[in-house]
């Protein structure tokens, strides 16, 4: 098992396959002309598989593939197929654009749950956020997943004045569709110009939903990042990831491996451990993993204030979200 000094067992690994993406969402990758990491500095297919095997041999039970957009990587199908053979729950977070062409590979790998990032149900606003005119393609691919009985979770980053007025539209979507909408509090990362007045909190989200719907809480799982809710008569449900106002650090079991092979022990950590260089030198990787997790801070990477209104995003030492991996 991989544990930290607070007794938290880390059995969930998020692997970023690439920092490349076919979207340009401002809160993730602000600049249109973004310098992607050269291929030689990225983990290669065999390196991803080898590192994953080390983690699984030491207690990891779940692997999530992220990016960037993981499915734009040319060898994504090979990676997914190989990881699907490991004794873990394999899931993926994607923007949904390449689902149709990748669906046979995803099903063959045993992926039963897919998270789709979708911040608006309005085509015009979708284009404004992503700078890409593919809204209807994404919606069609979501329907395709549902037709194939693959569980769909919708990740919606809520930003005050941008899409908070669509929260109940997303809730209405769950009435006749077995999806889970996950409202995510807007978080600060390098380059996304985060300010506290853009943040729409868990309390505000619930208050808005309760104006139009009867909301009942659902008990979550042990290491859940989200607080879960249901609405009587709805096929689907919703959840809120309240990293900024009600963080879930005390039960965190997550590790993040960036596309260039750096291990982050927290989304907000200011340090990283280079596993890829060690692997390429045929050095022992497990001690590096254990040391990195052992040094994990108690909460929020030791960087963020517990009161989100007191956070100065310009002082945070971290990467942009796209280079960390979702």
PDB file of C-alpha atoms in Angstrom:
ATOM      1  CA  UNK A   1       0.000   0.000   0.000  1.00  0.00           C
ATOM      2  CA  UNK A   2       1.029   3.588  -0.643  1.00  0.00           C
ATOM      3  CA  UNK A   3       0.280   5.771   2.385  1.00  0.00           C
ATOM      4  CA  UNK A   4       1.013   9.243   3.744  1.00  0.00           C
ATOM      5  CA  UNK A   5       1.780  10.456   7.266  1.00  0.00           C
ATOM      6  CA  UNK A   6      -1.928  11.050   7.957  1.00  0.00           C
ATOM      7  CA  UNK A   7      -2.833   7.415   7.401  1.00  0.00           C
ATOM      8  CA  UNK A   8      -4.475   7.991   4.028  1.00  0.00           C
ATOM      9  CA  UNK A   9      -4.114   4.979   1.711  1.00  0.00           C
ATOM     10  CA  UNK A  10      -3.597   6.039  -1.913  1.00  0.00           C
ATOM     11  CA  UNK A  11      -5.170   3.523  -4.287  1.00  0.00           C
ATOM     12  CA  UNK A  12      -6.442   5.797  -7.066  1.00  0.00           C
ATOM     13  CA  UNK A  13      -4.110   6.990  -9.846  1.00  0.00           C
ATOM     14  CA  UNK A  14      -4.951   9.628 -12.434  1.00  0.00           C
ATOM     15  CA  UNK A  15      -2.728   9.433 -15.512  1.00  0.00           C
ATOM     16  CA  UNK A  16      -2.572  12.339 -17.946  1.00  0.00           C
ATOM     17  CA  UNK A  17      -1.862  10.992 -21.428  1.00  0.00           C
ATOM     18  CA  UNK A  18      -1.129  14.388 -22.977  1.00  0.00           C
ATOM     19  CA  UNK A  19      -1.278  18.122 -22.376  1.00  0.00           C
ATOM     20  CA  UNK A  20      -2.639  18.490 -25.902  1.00  0.00           C
ATOM     21  CA  UNK A  21      -6.304  19.306 -26.426  1.00  0.00           C
ATOM     22  CA  UNK A  22      -8.613  20.144 -29.304  1.00  0.00           C
ATOM     23  CA  UNK A  23     -10.454  22.683 -27.091  1.00  0.00           C
ATOM     24  CA  UNK A  24      -9.162  25.994 -25.734  1.00  0.00           C
ATOM     25  CA  UNK A  25     -11.230  26.451 -22.557  1.00  0.00           C
ATOM     26  CA  UNK A  26     -10.027  29.614 -20.842  1.00  0.00           C
ATOM     27  CA  UNK A  27     -10.106  28.196 -17.300  1.00  0.00           C
ATOM     28  CA  UNK A  28      -7.861  25.305 -18.314  1.00  0.00           C
ATOM     29  CA  UNK A  29      -5.626  26.511 -21.156  1.00  0.00           C
ATOM     30  CA  UNK A  30      -5.907  30.273 -21.590  1.00  0.00           C
ATOM     31  CA  UNK A  31      -3.800  30.837 -24.678  1.00  0.00           C
ATOM     32  CA  UNK A  32      -4.879  29.780 -28.177  1.00  0.00           C
ATOM     33  CA  UNK A  33      -1.214  29.473 -29.205  1.00  0.00           C
ATOM     34  CA  UNK A  34      -0.080  27.079 -26.517  1.00  0.00           C
ATOM     35  CA  UNK A  35       3.314  25.362 -26.582  1.00  0.00           C
ATOM     36  CA  UNK A  36       2.593  21.681 -26.073  1.00  0.00           C
ATOM     37  CA  UNK A  37       5.192  19.428 -24.473  1.00  0.00           C
ATOM     38  CA  UNK A  38       7.483  17.851 -27.110  1.00  0.00           C
ATOM     39  CA  UNK A  39       6.735  14.171 -27.701  1.00  0.00           C
ATOM     40  CA  UNK A  40      10.193  13.123 -26.499  1.00  0.00           C
ATOM     41  CA  UNK A  41       9.438  14.531 -23.038  1.00  0.00           C
ATOM     42  CA  UNK A  42       6.103  12.739 -22.746  1.00  0.00           C
ATOM     43  CA  UNK A  43       5.706   9.275 -21.322  1.00  0.00           C
ATOM     44  CA  UNK A  44       5.761   6.769 -24.161  1.00  0.00           C
ATOM     45  CA  UNK A  45       3.249   3.942 -24.386  1.00  0.00           C
ATOM     46  CA  UNK A  46       5.469   1.302 -22.778  1.00  0.00           C
ATOM     47  CA  UNK A  47       6.481   3.752 -20.046  1.00  0.00           C
ATOM     48  CA  UNK A  48       2.879   4.515 -19.139  1.00  0.00           C
ATOM     49  CA  UNK A  49       2.112   0.816 -18.934  1.00  0.00           C
ATOM     50  CA  UNK A  50       5.221   0.053 -16.874  1.00  0.00           C
ATOM     51  CA  UNK A  51       4.513   2.835 -14.369  1.00  0.00           C
ATOM     52  CA  UNK A  52       0.868   1.787 -14.139  1.00  0.00           C
ATOM     53  CA  UNK A  53       1.962  -1.782 -13.397  1.00  0.00           C
ATOM     54  CA  UNK A  54       4.171  -0.553 -10.544  1.00  0.00           C
ATOM     55  CA  UNK A  55       1.299   1.409  -9.018  1.00  0.00           C
ATOM     56  CA  UNK A  56      -1.137  -1.507  -9.389  1.00  0.00           C
ATOM     57  CA  UNK A  57       1.361  -3.909  -7.814  1.00  0.00           C
ATOM     58  CA  UNK A  58       1.381  -1.581  -4.817  1.00  0.00           C
ATOM     59  CA  UNK A  59      -2.306  -1.315  -4.184  1.00  0.00           C
ATOM     60  CA  UNK A  60      -3.827   0.949  -6.843  1.00  0.00           C
ATOM     61  CA  UNK A  61      -7.372  -0.208  -7.599  1.00  0.00           C
ATOM     62  CA  UNK A  62      -8.562   2.526  -9.936  1.00  0.00           C
ATOM     63  CA  UNK A  63      -6.940   4.384 -12.840  1.00  0.00           C
ATOM     64  CA  UNK A  64      -8.439   7.414 -14.559  1.00  0.00           C
ATOM     65  CA  UNK A  65      -7.065   8.612 -17.891  1.00  0.00           C
ATOM     66  CA  UNK A  66      -7.080  12.373 -18.341  1.00  0.00           C
ATOM     67  CA  UNK A  67      -5.397  15.107 -20.349  1.00  0.00           C
ATOM     68  CA  UNK A  68      -5.489  17.615 -22.015  1.00  0.00           C
ATOM     69  CA  UNK A  69      -7.817  15.528 -24.076  1.00  0.00           C
ATOM     70  CA  UNK A  70      -6.616  11.919 -23.701  1.00  0.00           C
ATOM     71  CA  UNK A  71      -8.288  10.664 -26.872  1.00  0.00           C
ATOM     72  CA  UNK A  72      -6.345  13.002 -29.183  1.00  0.00           C
ATOM     73  CA  UNK A  73      -3.177  11.090 -28.432  1.00  0.00           C
ATOM     74  CA  UNK A  74      -2.343   8.954 -31.489  1.00  0.00           C
ATOM     75  CA  UNK A  75      -1.577   5.833 -29.469  1.00  0.00           C
ATOM     76  CA  UNK A  76      -4.517   6.280 -27.083  1.00  0.00           C
ATOM     77  CA  UNK A  77      -6.185   3.080 -28.302  1.00  0.00           C
ATOM     78  CA  UNK A  78      -3.045   1.012 -27.601  1.00  0.00           C
ATOM     79  CA  UNK A  79      -2.651   2.528 -24.129  1.00  0.00           C
ATOM     80  CA  UNK A  80      -6.311   1.998 -23.237  1.00  0.00           C
ATOM     81  CA  UNK A  81      -6.243  -1.597 -24.448  1.00  0.00           C
ATOM     82  CA  UNK A  82      -3.113  -2.387 -22.430  1.00  0.00           C
ATOM     83  CA  UNK A  83      -4.349  -0.748 -19.233  1.00  0.00           C
ATOM     84  CA  UNK A  84      -7.680  -2.523 -19.643  1.00  0.00           C
ATOM     85  CA  UNK A  85      -5.847  -5.801 -19.027  1.00  0.00           C
ATOM     86  CA  UNK A  86      -4.699  -4.699 -15.559  1.00  0.00           C
ATOM     87  CA  UNK A  87      -6.748  -5.722 -12.483  1.00  0.00           C
ATOM     88  CA  UNK A  88      -8.112  -2.218 -11.904  1.00  0.00           C
ATOM     89  CA  UNK A  89     -11.231  -0.171 -12.548  1.00  0.00           C
ATOM     90  CA  UNK A  90     -10.336   1.850 -15.647  1.00  0.00           C
ATOM     91  CA  UNK A  91     -12.225   5.103 -16.311  1.00  0.00           C
ATOM     92  CA  UNK A  92     -11.636   8.179 -18.436  1.00  0.00           C
ATOM     93  CA  UNK A  93     -12.389  11.896 -18.494  1.00  0.00           C
ATOM     94  CA  UNK A  94     -12.827  13.366 -21.978  1.00  0.00           C
ATOM     95  CA  UNK A  95     -14.406  16.305 -23.768  1.00  0.00           C
ATOM     96  CA  UNK A  96     -16.448  13.798 -25.746  1.00  0.00           C
ATOM     97  CA  UNK A  97     -15.438  14.728 -29.281  1.00  0.00           C
ATOM     98  CA  UNK A  98     -13.831  11.389 -30.200  1.00  0.00           C
ATOM     99  CA  UNK A  99     -16.198   8.995 -28.427  1.00  0.00           C
ATOM    100  CA  UNK A 100     -17.815   7.597 -31.571  1.00  0.00           C
ATOM    101  CA  UNK A 101     -14.577   6.483 -33.215  1.00  0.00           C
ATOM    102  CA  UNK A 102     -13.053   5.221 -29.957  1.00  0.00           C
ATOM    103  CA  UNK A 103     -16.118   3.451 -28.595  1.00  0.00           C
ATOM    104  CA  UNK A 104     -15.104  -0.098 -29.641  1.00  0.00           C
ATOM    105  CA  UNK A 105     -11.734   0.312 -27.896  1.00  0.00           C
ATOM    106  CA  UNK A 106     -13.313   1.768 -24.757  1.00  0.00           C
ATOM    107  CA  UNK A 107     -15.807  -1.077 -24.508  1.00  0.00           C
ATOM    108  CA  UNK A 108     -13.176  -3.746 -25.187  1.00  0.00           C
ATOM    109  CA  UNK A 109     -11.039  -2.302 -22.370  1.00  0.00           C
ATOM    110  CA  UNK A 110     -13.954  -2.727 -19.970  1.00  0.00           C
ATOM    111  CA  UNK A 111     -14.567   0.967 -19.361  1.00  0.00           C
ATOM    112  CA  UNK A 112     -18.025   1.229 -17.810  1.00  0.00           C
ATOM    113  CA  UNK A 113     -17.989   4.894 -16.702  1.00  0.00           C
ATOM    114  CA  UNK A 114     -16.956   7.950 -18.709  1.00  0.00           C
ATOM    115  CA  UNK A 115     -16.820  11.535 -17.470  1.00  0.00           C
ATOM    116  CA  UNK A 116     -17.642  14.154 -20.098  1.00  0.00           C
ATOM    117  CA  UNK A 117     -16.574  17.765 -19.548  1.00  0.00           C
ATOM    118  CA  UNK A 118     -19.482  19.990 -20.587  1.00  0.00           C
ATOM    119  CA  UNK A 119     -19.946  23.461 -19.098  1.00  0.00           C
ATOM    120  CA  UNK A 120     -23.025  24.636 -20.977  1.00  0.00           C
ATOM    121  CA  UNK A 121     -26.085  23.325 -22.802  1.00  0.00           C
ATOM    122  CA  UNK A 122     -26.144  26.335 -25.121  1.00  0.00           C
ATOM    123  CA  UNK A 123     -24.298  25.920 -28.462  1.00  0.00           C
ATOM    124  CA  UNK A 124     -23.287  29.593 -28.670  1.00  0.00           C
ATOM    125  CA  UNK A 125     -21.898  29.653 -25.148  1.00  0.00           C
ATOM    126  CA  UNK A 126     -20.153  26.333 -25.772  1.00  0.00           C
ATOM    127  CA  UNK A 127     -18.295  27.929 -28.670  1.00  0.00           C
ATOM    128  CA  UNK A 128     -17.390  30.927 -26.521  1.00  0.00           C
ATOM    129  CA  UNK A 129     -15.970  28.727 -23.743  1.00  0.00           C
ATOM    130  CA  UNK A 130     -14.175  26.118 -25.853  1.00  0.00           C
ATOM    131  CA  UNK A 131     -13.525  28.181 -29.000  1.00  0.00           C
ATOM    132  CA  UNK A 132     -14.678  25.154 -30.997  1.00  0.00           C
ATOM    133  CA  UNK A 133     -17.986  24.607 -32.835  1.00  0.00           C
ATOM    134  CA  UNK A 134     -18.619  20.971 -31.887  1.00  0.00           C
ATOM    135  CA  UNK A 135     -21.433  21.191 -29.337  1.00  0.00           C
ATOM    136  CA  UNK A 136     -23.820  18.956 -31.270  1.00  0.00           C
ATOM    137  CA  UNK A 137     -21.082  16.381 -31.835  1.00  0.00           C
ATOM    138  CA  UNK A 138     -20.489  16.148 -28.079  1.00  0.00           C
ATOM    139  CA  UNK A 139     -24.213  15.865 -27.320  1.00  0.00           C
ATOM    140  CA  UNK A 140     -24.577  13.147 -29.940  1.00  0.00           C
ATOM    141  CA  UNK A 141     -21.686  11.192 -28.424  1.00  0.00           C
ATOM    142  CA  UNK A 142     -23.228  11.423 -24.967  1.00  0.00           C
ATOM    143  CA  UNK A 143     -26.412   9.884 -26.367  1.00  0.00           C
ATOM    144  CA  UNK A 144     -24.289   7.185 -28.008  1.00  0.00           C
ATOM    145  CA  UNK A 145     -22.730   6.244 -24.666  1.00  0.00           C
ATOM    146  CA  UNK A 146     -26.154   6.012 -23.043  1.00  0.00           C
ATOM    147  CA  UNK A 147     -27.373   3.790 -25.867  1.00  0.00           C
ATOM    148  CA  UNK A 148     -24.460   1.448 -25.153  1.00  0.00           C
ATOM    149  CA  UNK A 149     -25.295   1.385 -21.417  1.00  0.00           C
ATOM    150  CA  UNK A 150     -22.074   3.138 -20.418  1.00  0.00           C
ATOM    151  CA  UNK A 151     -22.492   5.236 -17.293  1.00  0.00           C
ATOM    152  CA  UNK A 152     -22.093   8.950 -18.048  1.00  0.00           C
ATOM    153  CA  UNK A 153     -21.019  11.648 -15.616  1.00  0.00           C
ATOM    154  CA  UNK A 154     -21.126  15.251 -16.808  1.00  0.00           C
ATOM    155  CA  UNK A 155     -18.462  17.552 -15.327  1.00  0.00           C
ATOM    156  CA  UNK A 156     -19.691  21.151 -15.276  1.00  0.00           C
ATOM    157  CA  UNK A 157     -17.349  23.826 -13.875  1.00  0.00           C
ATOM    158  CA  UNK A 158     -19.660  26.481 -12.458  1.00  0.00           C
ATOM    159  CA  UNK A 159     -18.559  30.092 -12.920  1.00  0.00           C
ATOM    160  CA  UNK A 160     -20.580  32.981 -11.592  1.00  0.00           C
ATOM    161  CA  UNK A 161     -21.990  35.151 -14.344  1.00  0.00           C
ATOM    162  CA  UNK A 162     -21.053  32.658 -17.036  1.00  0.00           C
ATOM    163  CA  UNK A 163     -23.058  29.472 -16.600  1.00  0.00           C
ATOM    164  CA  UNK A 164     -24.546  29.507 -13.082  1.00  0.00           C
ATOM    165  CA  UNK A 165     -27.891  30.376 -14.685  1.00  0.00           C
ATOM    166  CA  UNK A 166     -27.837  26.963 -16.410  1.00  0.00           C
ATOM    167  CA  UNK A 167     -27.590  24.845 -13.271  1.00  0.00           C
ATOM    168  CA  UNK A 168     -31.277  23.970 -13.237  1.00  0.00           C
ATOM    169  CA  UNK A 169     -31.183  23.250 -16.973  1.00  0.00           C
ATOM    170  CA  UNK A 170     -28.609  20.572 -16.219  1.00  0.00           C
ATOM    171  CA  UNK A 171     -30.798  19.302 -13.384  1.00  0.00           C
ATOM    172  CA  UNK A 172     -33.767  19.068 -15.767  1.00  0.00           C
ATOM    173  CA  UNK A 173     -31.584  17.005 -18.123  1.00  0.00           C
ATOM    174  CA  UNK A 174     -31.363  14.301 -15.431  1.00  0.00           C
ATOM    175  CA  UNK A 175     -35.145  13.795 -15.327  1.00  0.00           C
ATOM    176  CA  UNK A 176     -35.343  11.375 -18.250  1.00  0.00           C
ATOM    177  CA  UNK A 177     -31.653  10.522 -18.623  1.00  0.00           C
ATOM    178  CA  UNK A 178     -29.602   8.229 -16.326  1.00  0.00           C
ATOM    179  CA  UNK A 179     -26.702  10.665 -16.108  1.00  0.00           C
ATOM    180  CA  UNK A 180     -24.990  12.208 -13.118  1.00  0.00           C
ATOM    181  CA  UNK A 181     -24.257  15.923 -13.401  1.00  0.00           C
ATOM    182  CA  UNK A 182     -21.265  16.964 -11.288  1.00  0.00           C
ATOM    183  CA  UNK A 183     -21.134  20.677 -10.507  1.00  0.00           C
ATOM    184  CA  UNK A 184     -17.537  21.692  -9.799  1.00  0.00           C
ATOM    185  CA  UNK A 185     -16.495  24.780  -7.891  1.00  0.00           C
ATOM    186  CA  UNK A 186     -14.137  26.917  -9.998  1.00  0.00           C
ATOM    187  CA  UNK A 187     -10.547  26.357  -8.796  1.00  0.00           C
ATOM    188  CA  UNK A 188      -7.396  28.486  -9.160  1.00  0.00           C
ATOM    189  CA  UNK A 189      -4.538  27.332 -11.414  1.00  0.00           C
ATOM    190  CA  UNK A 190      -1.706  29.057 -13.213  1.00  0.00           C
ATOM    191  CA  UNK A 191      -2.991  31.270 -16.001  1.00  0.00           C
ATOM    192  CA  UNK A 192      -6.740  30.916 -15.486  1.00  0.00           C
ATOM    193  CA  UNK A 193      -7.159  34.354 -13.858  1.00  0.00           C
ATOM    194  CA  UNK A 194      -9.193  32.927 -10.968  1.00  0.00           C
ATOM    195  CA  UNK A 195     -10.790  35.338  -8.501  1.00  0.00           C
ATOM    196  CA  UNK A 196     -13.039  34.472  -5.585  1.00  0.00           C
ATOM    197  CA  UNK A 197     -15.960  36.468  -6.957  1.00  0.00           C
ATOM    198  CA  UNK A 198     -16.148  34.070  -9.934  1.00  0.00           C
ATOM    199  CA  UNK A 199     -16.646  31.109  -7.620  1.00  0.00           C
ATOM    200  CA  UNK A 200     -20.160  29.693  -7.230  1.00  0.00           C
ATOM    201  CA  UNK A 201     -20.220  27.673  -4.021  1.00  0.00           C
ATOM    202  CA  UNK A 202     -21.853  24.434  -2.922  1.00  0.00           C
ATOM    203  CA  UNK A 203     -24.302  26.412  -0.769  1.00  0.00           C
ATOM    204  CA  UNK A 204     -25.234  28.660  -3.686  1.00  0.00           C
ATOM    205  CA  UNK A 205     -25.692  25.707  -6.024  1.00  0.00           C
ATOM    206  CA  UNK A 206     -27.964  23.883  -3.580  1.00  0.00           C
ATOM    207  CA  UNK A 207     -29.994  27.006  -2.858  1.00  0.00           C
ATOM    208  CA  UNK A 208     -30.572  27.518  -6.571  1.00  0.00           C
ATOM    209  CA  UNK A 209     -31.563  23.902  -7.233  1.00  0.00           C
ATOM    210  CA  UNK A 210     -33.901  23.829  -4.230  1.00  0.00           C
ATOM    211  CA  UNK A 211     -35.890  26.741  -5.655  1.00  0.00           C
ATOM    212  CA  UNK A 212     -37.252  24.442  -8.378  1.00  0.00           C
ATOM    213  CA  UNK A 213     -36.689  20.893  -7.126  1.00  0.00           C
ATOM    214  CA  UNK A 214     -36.958  18.686  -4.044  1.00  0.00           C
ATOM    215  CA  UNK A 215     -33.404  17.669  -3.177  1.00  0.00           C
ATOM    216  CA  UNK A 216     -32.470  14.597  -1.127  1.00  0.00           C
ATOM    217  CA  UNK A 217     -28.894  13.770  -0.077  1.00  0.00           C
ATOM    218  CA  UNK A 218     -27.344  10.420  -1.013  1.00  0.00           C
ATOM    219  CA  UNK A 219     -24.596   8.779   0.986  1.00  0.00           C
ATOM    220  CA  UNK A 220     -21.367   8.724  -0.985  1.00  0.00           C
ATOM    221  CA  UNK A 221     -18.492   6.262  -1.018  1.00  0.00           C
ATOM    222  CA  UNK A 222     -15.579   6.341   1.407  1.00  0.00           C
ATOM    223  CA  UNK A 223     -13.155   8.365  -0.725  1.00  0.00           C
ATOM    224  CA  UNK A 224     -15.692  10.424  -2.631  1.00  0.00           C
ATOM    225  CA  UNK A 225     -14.727  13.875  -3.861  1.00  0.00           C
ATOM    226  CA  UNK A 226     -18.362  14.784  -4.424  1.00  0.00           C
ATOM    227  CA  UNK A 227     -21.434  15.297  -2.292  1.00  0.00           C
ATOM    228  CA  UNK A 228     -24.317  13.401  -3.898  1.00  0.00           C
ATOM    229  CA  UNK A 229     -27.992  14.274  -4.261  1.00  0.00           C
ATOM    230  CA  UNK A 230     -31.108  12.928  -5.939  1.00  0.00           C
ATOM    231  CA  UNK A 231     -34.413  14.408  -7.016  1.00  0.00           C
ATOM    232  CA  UNK A 232     -37.496  12.195  -6.686  1.00  0.00           C
ATOM    233  CA  UNK A 233     -38.770  11.119 -10.096  1.00  0.00           C
ATOM    234  CA  UNK A 234     -35.477  11.760 -11.908  1.00  0.00           C
ATOM    235  CA  UNK A 235     -33.641   8.926 -13.653  1.00  0.00           C
ATOM    236  CA  UNK A 236     -30.327  10.659 -13.078  1.00  0.00           C
ATOM    237  CA  UNK A 237     -28.768  12.473 -10.139  1.00  0.00           C
ATOM    238  CA  UNK A 238     -26.365  15.290  -9.371  1.00  0.00           C
ATOM    239  CA  UNK A 239     -23.317  15.893  -7.229  1.00  0.00           C
ATOM    240  CA  UNK A 240     -21.212  18.852  -6.148  1.00  0.00           C
ATOM    241  CA  UNK A 241     -17.425  18.868  -5.972  1.00  0.00           C
ATOM    242  CA  UNK A 242     -16.794  21.550  -3.374  1.00  0.00           C
ATOM    243  CA  UNK A 243     -13.004  21.731  -3.357  1.00  0.00           C
ATOM    244  CA  UNK A 244     -12.959  25.406  -2.404  1.00  0.00           C
ATOM    245  CA  UNK A 245     -15.658  25.617   0.290  1.00  0.00           C
ATOM    246  CA  UNK A 246     -15.863  22.070   1.691  1.00  0.00           C
ATOM    247  CA  UNK A 247     -12.693  20.193   0.658  1.00  0.00           C
ATOM    248  CA  UNK A 248     -12.465  16.427   0.969  1.00  0.00           C
ATOM    249  CA  UNK A 249      -8.761  16.230   1.849  1.00  0.00           C
ATOM    250  CA  UNK A 250      -9.220  14.093   4.966  1.00  0.00           C
ATOM    251  CA  UNK A 251     -10.174  11.052   2.874  1.00  0.00           C
ATOM    252  CA  UNK A 252      -8.099  11.769  -0.234  1.00  0.00           C
ATOM    253  CA  UNK A 253      -6.726   8.645  -1.932  1.00  0.00           C
ATOM    254  CA  UNK A 254      -5.587  10.251  -5.200  1.00  0.00           C
ATOM    255  CA  UNK A 255      -2.261  10.510  -6.977  1.00  0.00           C
ATOM    256  CA  UNK A 256      -1.627  12.316 -10.253  1.00  0.00           C
ATOM    257  CA  UNK A 257       0.884  11.364 -12.921  1.00  0.00           C
ATOM    258  CA  UNK A 258       1.424  14.160 -15.432  1.00  0.00           C
ATOM    259  CA  UNK A 259       1.935  13.496 -19.126  1.00  0.00           C
ATOM    260  CA  UNK A 260       5.658  14.196 -18.726  1.00  0.00           C
ATOM    261  CA  UNK A 261       5.973  11.627 -15.962  1.00  0.00           C
ATOM    262  CA  UNK A 262       5.907  13.770 -12.829  1.00  0.00           C
ATOM    263  CA  UNK A 263       4.023  12.543  -9.765  1.00  0.00           C
ATOM    264  CA  UNK A 264       1.914  15.107  -7.923  1.00  0.00           C
ATOM    265  CA  UNK A 265       0.649  14.047  -4.519  1.00  0.00           C
ATOM    266  CA  UNK A 266      -2.083  16.708  -4.593  1.00  0.00           C
ATOM    267  CA  UNK A 267      -3.815  18.755  -7.254  1.00  0.00           C
ATOM    268  CA  UNK A 268      -2.500  21.889  -5.533  1.00  0.00           C
ATOM    269  CA  UNK A 269       0.954  20.669  -4.503  1.00  0.00           C
ATOM    270  CA  UNK A 270       3.895  22.951  -5.275  1.00  0.00           C
ATOM    271  CA  UNK A 271       6.289  20.019  -5.670  1.00  0.00           C
ATOM    272  CA  UNK A 272       6.566  17.109  -8.105  1.00  0.00           C
ATOM    273  CA  UNK A 273       8.554  13.893  -8.256  1.00  0.00           C
ATOM    274  CA  UNK A 274      10.136  12.900 -11.567  1.00  0.00           C
ATOM    275  CA  UNK A 275       9.307   9.230 -12.144  1.00  0.00           C
ATOM    276  CA  UNK A 276       9.949   9.198 -15.887  1.00  0.00           C
ATOM    277  CA  UNK A 277      13.619  10.133 -15.697  1.00  0.00           C
ATOM    278  CA  UNK A 278      14.192   7.471 -13.046  1.00  0.00           C
ATOM    279  CA  UNK A 279      12.394   4.881 -15.163  1.00  0.00           C
ATOM    280  CA  UNK A 280      14.477   5.748 -18.218  1.00  0.00           C
ATOM    281  CA  UNK A 281      17.646   5.367 -16.133  1.00  0.00           C
ATOM    282  CA  UNK A 282      16.462   1.952 -14.896  1.00  0.00           C
ATOM    283  CA  UNK A 283      16.387   3.284 -11.346  1.00  0.00           C
ATOM    284  CA  UNK A 284      13.954   2.133  -8.670  1.00  0.00           C
ATOM    285  CA  UNK A 285      10.673   4.041  -9.007  1.00  0.00           C
ATOM    286  CA  UNK A 286       8.704   2.707  -6.028  1.00  0.00           C
ATOM    287  CA  UNK A 287      10.815   4.485  -3.362  1.00  0.00           C
ATOM    288  CA  UNK A 288      10.217   7.772  -5.194  1.00  0.00           C
ATOM    289  CA  UNK A 289       6.461   7.149  -5.197  1.00  0.00           C
ATOM    290  CA  UNK A 290       6.435   6.269  -1.514  1.00  0.00           C
ATOM    291  CA  UNK A 291       8.520   9.306  -0.584  1.00  0.00           C
ATOM    292  CA  UNK A 292       6.316  11.654  -2.608  1.00  0.00           C
ATOM    293  CA  UNK A 293       3.122  10.458  -0.963  1.00  0.00           C
ATOM    294  CA  UNK A 294       4.735  10.396   2.478  1.00  0.00           C
ATOM    295  CA  UNK A 295       5.481  14.116   2.075  1.00  0.00           C
ATOM    296  CA  UNK A 296       1.879  14.982   1.192  1.00  0.00           C
ATOM    297  CA  UNK A 297       0.435  17.943   3.079  1.00  0.00           C
ATOM    298  CA  UNK A 298      -2.689  17.613   5.203  1.00  0.00           C
ATOM    299  CA  UNK A 299      -4.917  19.716   2.939  1.00  0.00           C
ATOM    300  CA  UNK A 300      -4.981  21.579  -0.387  1.00  0.00           C
ATOM    301  CA  UNK A 301      -1.289  21.113  -1.065  1.00  0.00           C
ATOM    302  CA  UNK A 302      -0.469  23.314   1.925  1.00  0.00           C
ATOM    303  CA  UNK A 303      -0.984  26.319  -0.365  1.00  0.00           C
ATOM    304  CA  UNK A 304      -4.633  27.372  -0.296  1.00  0.00           C
ATOM    305  CA  UNK A 305      -6.332  29.185   2.546  1.00  0.00           C
ATOM    306  CA  UNK A 306      -9.332  27.467   4.117  1.00  0.00           C
ATOM    307  CA  UNK A 307     -11.326  30.643   3.408  1.00  0.00           C
ATOM    308  CA  UNK A 308     -11.483  30.832  -0.392  1.00  0.00           C
ATOM    309  CA  UNK A 309     -12.129  34.589  -0.289  1.00  0.00           C
ATOM    310  CA  UNK A 310      -8.634  35.081   1.158  1.00  0.00           C
ATOM    311  CA  UNK A 311      -6.851  33.169  -1.614  1.00  0.00           C
ATOM    312  CA  UNK A 312      -4.493  35.171  -3.820  1.00  0.00           C
ATOM    313  CA  UNK A 313      -4.255  33.057  -6.972  1.00  0.00           C
ATOM    314  CA  UNK A 314      -1.139  34.926  -8.165  1.00  0.00           C
ATOM    315  CA  UNK A 315       0.903  33.506  -5.282  1.00  0.00           C
ATOM    316  CA  UNK A 316       0.094  29.851  -5.965  1.00  0.00           C
ATOM    317  CA  UNK A 317       3.029  27.758  -7.171  1.00  0.00           C
ATOM    318  CA  UNK A 318       1.560  25.185  -9.503  1.00  0.00           C
ATOM    319  CA  UNK A 319       1.002  24.309 -13.144  1.00  0.00           C
ATOM    320  CA  UNK A 320      -1.906  25.197 -15.384  1.00  0.00           C
ATOM    321  CA  UNK A 321      -4.722  22.666 -15.226  1.00  0.00           C
ATOM    322  CA  UNK A 322      -3.987  21.276 -18.677  1.00  0.00           C
ATOM    323  CA  UNK A 323      -0.402  20.373 -17.736  1.00  0.00           C
ATOM    324  CA  UNK A 324      -1.490  18.703 -14.508  1.00  0.00           C
ATOM    325  CA  UNK A 325      -4.271  16.584 -15.957  1.00  0.00           C
ATOM    326  CA  UNK A 326      -7.932  16.838 -14.977  1.00  0.00           C
TER     327      UNK A 326
END
